[in-house]
Tab-separated table of C-alpha atoms and ligand atoms in Angstrom:
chain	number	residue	atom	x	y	z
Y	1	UNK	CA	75.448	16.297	-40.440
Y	2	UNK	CA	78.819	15.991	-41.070
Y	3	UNK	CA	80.241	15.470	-44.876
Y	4	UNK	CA	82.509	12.926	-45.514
Y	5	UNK	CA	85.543	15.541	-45.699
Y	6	UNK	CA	84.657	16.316	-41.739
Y	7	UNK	CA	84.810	13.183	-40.998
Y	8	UNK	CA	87.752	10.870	-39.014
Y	9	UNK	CA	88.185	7.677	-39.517
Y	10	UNK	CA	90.451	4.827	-37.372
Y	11	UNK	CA	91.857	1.783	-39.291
Y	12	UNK	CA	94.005	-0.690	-36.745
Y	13	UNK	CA	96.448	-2.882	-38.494
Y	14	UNK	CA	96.720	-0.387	-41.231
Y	15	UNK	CA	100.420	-0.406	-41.827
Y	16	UNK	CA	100.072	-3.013	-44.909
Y	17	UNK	CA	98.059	-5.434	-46.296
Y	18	UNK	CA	94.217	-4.998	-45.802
Y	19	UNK	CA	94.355	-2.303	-43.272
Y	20	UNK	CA	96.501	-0.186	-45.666
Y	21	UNK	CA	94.320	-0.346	-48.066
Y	22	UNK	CA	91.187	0.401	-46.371
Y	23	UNK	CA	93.027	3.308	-45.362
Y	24	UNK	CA	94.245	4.598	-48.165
Y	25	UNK	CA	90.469	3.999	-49.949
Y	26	UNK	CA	89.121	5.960	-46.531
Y	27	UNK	CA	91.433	8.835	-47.836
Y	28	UNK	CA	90.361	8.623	-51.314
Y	29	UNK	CA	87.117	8.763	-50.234
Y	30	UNK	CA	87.581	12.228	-47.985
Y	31	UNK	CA	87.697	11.126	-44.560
Y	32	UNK	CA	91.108	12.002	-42.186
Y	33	UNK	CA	92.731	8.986	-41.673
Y	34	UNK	CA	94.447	7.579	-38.418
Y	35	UNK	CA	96.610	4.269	-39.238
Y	36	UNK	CA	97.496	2.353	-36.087
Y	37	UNK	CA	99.489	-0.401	-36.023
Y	38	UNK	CA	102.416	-1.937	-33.565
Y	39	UNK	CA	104.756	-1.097	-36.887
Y	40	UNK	CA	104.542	2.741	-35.947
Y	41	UNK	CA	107.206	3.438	-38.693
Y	42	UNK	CA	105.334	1.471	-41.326
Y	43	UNK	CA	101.802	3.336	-40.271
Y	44	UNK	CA	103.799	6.699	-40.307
Y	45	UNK	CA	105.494	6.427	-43.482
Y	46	UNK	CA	102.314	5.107	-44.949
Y	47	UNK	CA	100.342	8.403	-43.459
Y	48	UNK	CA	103.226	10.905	-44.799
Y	49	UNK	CA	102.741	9.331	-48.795
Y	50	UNK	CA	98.608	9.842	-48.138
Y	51	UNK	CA	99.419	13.084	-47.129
Y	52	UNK	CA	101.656	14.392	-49.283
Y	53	UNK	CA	99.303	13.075	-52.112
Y	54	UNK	CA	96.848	15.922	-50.560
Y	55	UNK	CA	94.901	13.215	-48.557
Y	56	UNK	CA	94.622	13.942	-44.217
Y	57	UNK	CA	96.409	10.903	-42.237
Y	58	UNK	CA	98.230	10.254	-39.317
Y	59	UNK	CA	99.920	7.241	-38.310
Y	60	UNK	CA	99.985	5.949	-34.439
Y	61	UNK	CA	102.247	3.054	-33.153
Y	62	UNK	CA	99.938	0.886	-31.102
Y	63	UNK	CA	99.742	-2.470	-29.351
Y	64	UNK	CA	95.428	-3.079	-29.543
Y	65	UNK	CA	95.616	-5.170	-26.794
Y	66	UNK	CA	96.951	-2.267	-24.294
Y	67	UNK	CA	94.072	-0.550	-22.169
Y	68	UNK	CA	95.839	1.913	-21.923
Y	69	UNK	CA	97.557	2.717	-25.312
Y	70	UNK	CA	94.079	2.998	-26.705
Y	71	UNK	CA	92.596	5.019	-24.564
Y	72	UNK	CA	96.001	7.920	-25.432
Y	73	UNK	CA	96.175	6.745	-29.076
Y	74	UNK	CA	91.865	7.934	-29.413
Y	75	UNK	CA	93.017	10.818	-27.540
Y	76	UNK	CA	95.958	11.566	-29.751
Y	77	UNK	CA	93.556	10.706	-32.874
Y	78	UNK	CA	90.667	13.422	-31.574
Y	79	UNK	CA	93.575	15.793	-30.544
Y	80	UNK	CA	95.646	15.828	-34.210
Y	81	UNK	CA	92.864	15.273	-36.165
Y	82	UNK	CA	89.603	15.269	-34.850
Y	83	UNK	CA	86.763	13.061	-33.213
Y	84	UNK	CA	86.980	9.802	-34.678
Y	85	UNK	CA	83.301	8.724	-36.018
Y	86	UNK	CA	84.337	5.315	-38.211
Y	87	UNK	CA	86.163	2.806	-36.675
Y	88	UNK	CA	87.546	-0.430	-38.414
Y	89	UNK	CA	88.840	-3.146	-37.044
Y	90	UNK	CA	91.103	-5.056	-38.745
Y	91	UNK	CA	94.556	-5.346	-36.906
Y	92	UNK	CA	94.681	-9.110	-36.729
Y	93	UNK	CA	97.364	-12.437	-36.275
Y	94	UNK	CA	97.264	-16.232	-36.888
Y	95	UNK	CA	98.929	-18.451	-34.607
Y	96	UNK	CA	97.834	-21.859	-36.806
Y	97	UNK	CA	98.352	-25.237	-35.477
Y	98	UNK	CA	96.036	-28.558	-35.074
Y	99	UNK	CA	94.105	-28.150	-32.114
Y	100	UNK	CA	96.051	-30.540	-30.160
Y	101	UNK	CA	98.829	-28.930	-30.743
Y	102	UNK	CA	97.753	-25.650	-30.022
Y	103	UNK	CA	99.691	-23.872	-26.477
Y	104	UNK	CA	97.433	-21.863	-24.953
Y	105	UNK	CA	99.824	-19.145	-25.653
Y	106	UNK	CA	98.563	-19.358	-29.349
Y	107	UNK	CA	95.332	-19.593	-28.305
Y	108	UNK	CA	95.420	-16.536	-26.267
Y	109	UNK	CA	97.610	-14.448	-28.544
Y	110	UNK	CA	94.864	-14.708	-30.817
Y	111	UNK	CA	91.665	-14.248	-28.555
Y	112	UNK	CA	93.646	-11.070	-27.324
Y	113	UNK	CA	94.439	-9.322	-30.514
Y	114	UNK	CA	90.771	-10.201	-32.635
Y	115	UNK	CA	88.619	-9.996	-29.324
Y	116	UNK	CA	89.829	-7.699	-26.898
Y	117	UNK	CA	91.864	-5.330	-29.145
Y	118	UNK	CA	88.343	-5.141	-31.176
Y	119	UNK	CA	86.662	-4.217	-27.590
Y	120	UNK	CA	89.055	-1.615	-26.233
Y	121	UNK	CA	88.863	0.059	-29.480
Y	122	UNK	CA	85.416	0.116	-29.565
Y	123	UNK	CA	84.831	1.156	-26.287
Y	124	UNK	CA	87.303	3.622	-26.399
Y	125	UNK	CA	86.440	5.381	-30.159
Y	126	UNK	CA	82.349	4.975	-29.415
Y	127	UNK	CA	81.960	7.501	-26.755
Y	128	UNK	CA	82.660	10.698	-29.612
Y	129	UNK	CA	79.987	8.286	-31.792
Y	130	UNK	CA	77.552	8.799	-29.244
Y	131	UNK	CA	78.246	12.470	-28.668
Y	132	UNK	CA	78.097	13.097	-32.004
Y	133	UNK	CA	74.578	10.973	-32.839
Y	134	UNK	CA	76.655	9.248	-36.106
Y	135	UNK	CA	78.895	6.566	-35.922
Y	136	UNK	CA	80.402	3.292	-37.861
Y	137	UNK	CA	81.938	0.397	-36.664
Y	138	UNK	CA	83.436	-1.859	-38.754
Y	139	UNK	CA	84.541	-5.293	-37.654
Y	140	UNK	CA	86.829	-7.496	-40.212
Y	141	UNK	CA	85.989	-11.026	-39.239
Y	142	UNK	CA	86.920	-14.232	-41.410
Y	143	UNK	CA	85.311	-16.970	-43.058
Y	144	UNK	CA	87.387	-18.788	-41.068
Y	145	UNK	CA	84.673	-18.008	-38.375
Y	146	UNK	CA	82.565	-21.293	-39.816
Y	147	UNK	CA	85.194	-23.336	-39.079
Y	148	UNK	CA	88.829	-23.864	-40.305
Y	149	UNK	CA	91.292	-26.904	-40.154
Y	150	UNK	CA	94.288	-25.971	-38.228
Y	151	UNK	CA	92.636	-22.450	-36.742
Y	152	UNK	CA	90.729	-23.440	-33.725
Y	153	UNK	CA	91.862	-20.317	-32.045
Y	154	UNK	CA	91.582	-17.647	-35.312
Y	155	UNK	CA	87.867	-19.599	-36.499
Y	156	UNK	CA	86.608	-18.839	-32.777
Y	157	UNK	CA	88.165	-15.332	-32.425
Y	158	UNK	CA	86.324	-14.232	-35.825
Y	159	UNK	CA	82.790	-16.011	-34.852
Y	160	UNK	CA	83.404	-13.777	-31.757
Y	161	UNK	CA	84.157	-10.722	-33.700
Y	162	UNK	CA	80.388	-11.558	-35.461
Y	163	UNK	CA	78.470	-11.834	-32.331
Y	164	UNK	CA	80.565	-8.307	-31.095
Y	165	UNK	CA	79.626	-6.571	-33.954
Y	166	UNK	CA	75.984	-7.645	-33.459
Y	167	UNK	CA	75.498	-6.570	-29.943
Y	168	UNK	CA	77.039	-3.203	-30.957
Y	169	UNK	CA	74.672	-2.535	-33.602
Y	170	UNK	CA	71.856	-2.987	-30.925
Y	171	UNK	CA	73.292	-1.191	-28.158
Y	172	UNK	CA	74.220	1.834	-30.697
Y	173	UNK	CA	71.474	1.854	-32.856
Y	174	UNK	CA	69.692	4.281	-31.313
Y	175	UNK	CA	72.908	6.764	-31.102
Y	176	UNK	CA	72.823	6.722	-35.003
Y	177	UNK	CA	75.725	4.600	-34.643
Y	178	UNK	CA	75.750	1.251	-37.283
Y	179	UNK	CA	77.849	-1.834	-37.051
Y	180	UNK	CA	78.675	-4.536	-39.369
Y	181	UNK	CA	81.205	-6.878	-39.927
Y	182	UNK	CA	83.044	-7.890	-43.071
Y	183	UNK	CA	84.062	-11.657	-43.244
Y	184	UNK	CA	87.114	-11.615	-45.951
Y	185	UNK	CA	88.059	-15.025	-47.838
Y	186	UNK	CA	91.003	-15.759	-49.056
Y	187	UNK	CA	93.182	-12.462	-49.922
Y	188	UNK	CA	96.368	-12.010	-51.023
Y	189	UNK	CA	98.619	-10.334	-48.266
Y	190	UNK	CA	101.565	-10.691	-46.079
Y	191	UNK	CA	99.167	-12.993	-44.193
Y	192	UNK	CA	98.560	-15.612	-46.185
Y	193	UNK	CA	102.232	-15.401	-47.681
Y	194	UNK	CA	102.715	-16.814	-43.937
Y	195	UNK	CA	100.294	-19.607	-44.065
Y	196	UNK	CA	101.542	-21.375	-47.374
Y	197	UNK	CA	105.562	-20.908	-45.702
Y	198	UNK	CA	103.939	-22.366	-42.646
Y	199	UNK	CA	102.791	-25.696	-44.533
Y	200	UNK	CA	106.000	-25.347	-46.888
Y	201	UNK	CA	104.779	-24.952	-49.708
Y	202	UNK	CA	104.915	-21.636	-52.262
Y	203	UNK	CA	102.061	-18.849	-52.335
Y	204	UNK	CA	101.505	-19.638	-56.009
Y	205	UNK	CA	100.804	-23.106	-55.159
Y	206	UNK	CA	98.581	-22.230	-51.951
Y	207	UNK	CA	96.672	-19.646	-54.116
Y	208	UNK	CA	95.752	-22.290	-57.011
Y	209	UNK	CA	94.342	-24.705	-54.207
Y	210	UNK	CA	92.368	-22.646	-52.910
Y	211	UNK	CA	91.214	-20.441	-56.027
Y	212	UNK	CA	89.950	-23.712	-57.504
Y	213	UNK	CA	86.837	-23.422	-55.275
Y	214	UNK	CA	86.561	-19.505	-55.351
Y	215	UNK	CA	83.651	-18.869	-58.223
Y	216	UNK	CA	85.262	-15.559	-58.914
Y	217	UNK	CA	87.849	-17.347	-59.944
Y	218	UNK	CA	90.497	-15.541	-58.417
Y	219	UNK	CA	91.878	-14.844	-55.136
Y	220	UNK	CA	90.922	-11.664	-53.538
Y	221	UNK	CA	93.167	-8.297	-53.105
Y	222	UNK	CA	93.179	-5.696	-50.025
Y	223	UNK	CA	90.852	-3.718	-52.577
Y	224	UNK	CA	88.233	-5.992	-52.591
Y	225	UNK	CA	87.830	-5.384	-48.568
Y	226	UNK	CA	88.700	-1.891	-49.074
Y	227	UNK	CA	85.746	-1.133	-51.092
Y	228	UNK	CA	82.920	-3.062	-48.492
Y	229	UNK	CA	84.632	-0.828	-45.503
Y	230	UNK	CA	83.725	2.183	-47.214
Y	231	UNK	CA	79.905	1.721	-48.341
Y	232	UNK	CA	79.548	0.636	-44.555
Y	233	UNK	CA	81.161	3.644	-43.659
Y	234	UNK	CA	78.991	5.839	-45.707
Y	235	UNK	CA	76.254	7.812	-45.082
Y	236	UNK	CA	73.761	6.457	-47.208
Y	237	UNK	CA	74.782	2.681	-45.267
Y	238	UNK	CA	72.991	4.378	-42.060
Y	239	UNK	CA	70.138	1.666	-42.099
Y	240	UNK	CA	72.334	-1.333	-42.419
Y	241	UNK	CA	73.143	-2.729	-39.130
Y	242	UNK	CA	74.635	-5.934	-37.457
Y	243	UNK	CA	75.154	-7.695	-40.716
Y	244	UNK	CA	78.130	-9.891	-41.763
Y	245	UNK	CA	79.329	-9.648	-45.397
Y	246	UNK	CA	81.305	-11.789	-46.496
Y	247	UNK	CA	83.604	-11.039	-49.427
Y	248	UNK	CA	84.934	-14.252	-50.751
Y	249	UNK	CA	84.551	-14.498	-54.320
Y	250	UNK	CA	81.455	-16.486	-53.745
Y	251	UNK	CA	78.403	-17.890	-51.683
Y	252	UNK	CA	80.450	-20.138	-50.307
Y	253	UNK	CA	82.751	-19.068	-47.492
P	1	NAP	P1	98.621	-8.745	-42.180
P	1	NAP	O1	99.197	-8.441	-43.527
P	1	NAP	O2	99.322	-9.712	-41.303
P	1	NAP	O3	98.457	-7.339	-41.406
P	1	NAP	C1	97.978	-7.294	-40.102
P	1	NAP	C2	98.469	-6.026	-39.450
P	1	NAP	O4	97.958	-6.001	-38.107
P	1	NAP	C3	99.997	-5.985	-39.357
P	1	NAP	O5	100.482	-4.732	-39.794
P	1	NAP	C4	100.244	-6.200	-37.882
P	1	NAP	O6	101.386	-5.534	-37.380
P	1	NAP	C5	99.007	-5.582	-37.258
P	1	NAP	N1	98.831	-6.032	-35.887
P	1	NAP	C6	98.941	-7.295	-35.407
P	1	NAP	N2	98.756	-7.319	-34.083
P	1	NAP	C7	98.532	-6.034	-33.700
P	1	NAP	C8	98.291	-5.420	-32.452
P	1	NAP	N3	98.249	-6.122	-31.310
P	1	NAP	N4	98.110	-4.079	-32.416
P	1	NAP	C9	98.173	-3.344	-33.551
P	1	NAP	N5	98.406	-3.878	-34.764
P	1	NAP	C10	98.591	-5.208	-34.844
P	1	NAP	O7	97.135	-9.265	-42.282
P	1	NAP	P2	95.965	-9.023	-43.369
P	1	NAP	O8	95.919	-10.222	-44.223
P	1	NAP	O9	96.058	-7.669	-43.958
P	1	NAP	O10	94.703	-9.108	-42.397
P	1	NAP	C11	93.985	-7.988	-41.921
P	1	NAP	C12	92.726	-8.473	-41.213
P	1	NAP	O11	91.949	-9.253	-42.130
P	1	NAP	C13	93.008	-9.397	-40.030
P	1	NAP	O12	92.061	-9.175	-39.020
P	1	NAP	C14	92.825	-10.771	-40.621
P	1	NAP	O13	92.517	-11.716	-39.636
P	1	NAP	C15	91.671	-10.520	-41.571
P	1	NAP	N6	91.541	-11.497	-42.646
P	1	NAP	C16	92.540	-11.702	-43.560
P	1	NAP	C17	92.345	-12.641	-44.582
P	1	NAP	C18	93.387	-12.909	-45.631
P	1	NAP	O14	93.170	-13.838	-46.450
P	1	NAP	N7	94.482	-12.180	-45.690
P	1	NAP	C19	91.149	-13.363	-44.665
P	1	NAP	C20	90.156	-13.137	-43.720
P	1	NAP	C21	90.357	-12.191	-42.716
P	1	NAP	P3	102.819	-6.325	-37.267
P	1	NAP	O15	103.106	-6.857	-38.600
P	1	NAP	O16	103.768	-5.272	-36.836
P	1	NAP	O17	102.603	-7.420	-36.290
């Protein structure tokens, strides 16, 4: 068994918002850190302030939804820092518009980043999982996946990401390999900044909206999904499989 110190974790989408701070909480918690991202000077400075804080990271430019770029950015990953046992998924986009409005462009811009960038990666980082009998996927869906006004495209990308993660956790299980997926409400990032520009109004104004149904009362921050990644990624998580949680601020999604 390895201790969390030996371990190496991938984060995609890590150079800001959520992914950034899963991977700086991966850090804090001991693991070596590789943040990809298709911003490879945002990953890289990111990776050189983890490190110089005494943390292990590397950053990696990356397009997910490149066969090929995977396959050498896992390499690079197992080469500079070791084999990668915890894998999270989170390198996402929104391409909003009423579905009758939406180009197929949008639609597929969106399929490819959530749903096949999620697979490459996957297949790409679970071989060293297998080798190595331990393993965790984690896959950040939405609760957009039940169904959102104006996301046809994101709402069926992140119900996909669900039934993904599920099948993983069965076909791994018995490699000591776990995956779950974490199904984020409404946070506070450079993402949702773009929705309330997109309907013109401010963020202030889109966060009280929607914060009037949250229970929590508040909207969420990178943190809150931060903290979720890493108990799935822990040891003592190796007997949770193929669940959803979703961390919204409520029951309601
Ligand atoms: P964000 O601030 O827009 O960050 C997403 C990151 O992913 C960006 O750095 C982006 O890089 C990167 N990325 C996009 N396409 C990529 C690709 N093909 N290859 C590699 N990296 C790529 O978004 P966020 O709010 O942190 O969201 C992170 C994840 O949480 C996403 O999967 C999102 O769908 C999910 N989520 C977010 C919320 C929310 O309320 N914010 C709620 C539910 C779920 P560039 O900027 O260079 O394109």
């Amino acid at each position: 068994m390895l201790t969390a110190e030996q371990r190496i974790a991938i984060v995609t989408g890590a150079a800001r918002g959520i992914g950034a701070a899963i991977a700086q909480r991966l850090v804090e918690d001991g693991l070596g850190v590789a943040l990809l991202d298709l911003d490879e000077r945002g990953c890289m400075d990111l990776a050189d302030r983890m490190t110089q804080a005494g943390g292990r990271a590397i950053g990696v430019g990356i397009d997910v939804t490149n066969e090929q770029a995977v396959t050498q950015a896992v390499e690079r990953v197992t080469r500079e820092l070791g084999a990668p046992t915890v894998l999270v998924n989170n390198a996402g986009v929104i391409r909003d518009n009423l579905l009758v409005r939406m180009s197929l462009d949008d639609w597929e811009t969106v399929m490819a980043v959530h749903l096949r960038g999620a697979f490459l990666m996957t297949r790409a980082a679970q071989a060293q999982m297998v080798e190595e009998r331990w393993g965790r996927i984690i896959n950040i869906s939405s609760t957009s996946a039940l169904g959102n006004r104006g996301q046809a495209n994101y709402a069926a990308a992140k119900a996909g990401i669900q039934g993904f993660t599920k099948t993983a956790a069965i076909e791994l299980g018995r490699f000591g390999v776990t995956a779950n997926a974490i199904a984020p409400g409404f946070i506070e990032t450079e993402m949702t900044h773009a929705t309330a520009a997109r309907i013109g109004i401010t963020f202030g104004e889109l966060s009280d909206a929607v914060v009037k149904d949250i229970p929590a009362g508040r909207a969420g921050i990178p943190e809150d999904i931060a903290h979720a990644v890493s108990f799935f990624a822990s040891e003592d998580a190796s007997f949770v499989s193929g669940q959803v949680l979703y961390v919204a601020g409520g029951p309601k999604a």
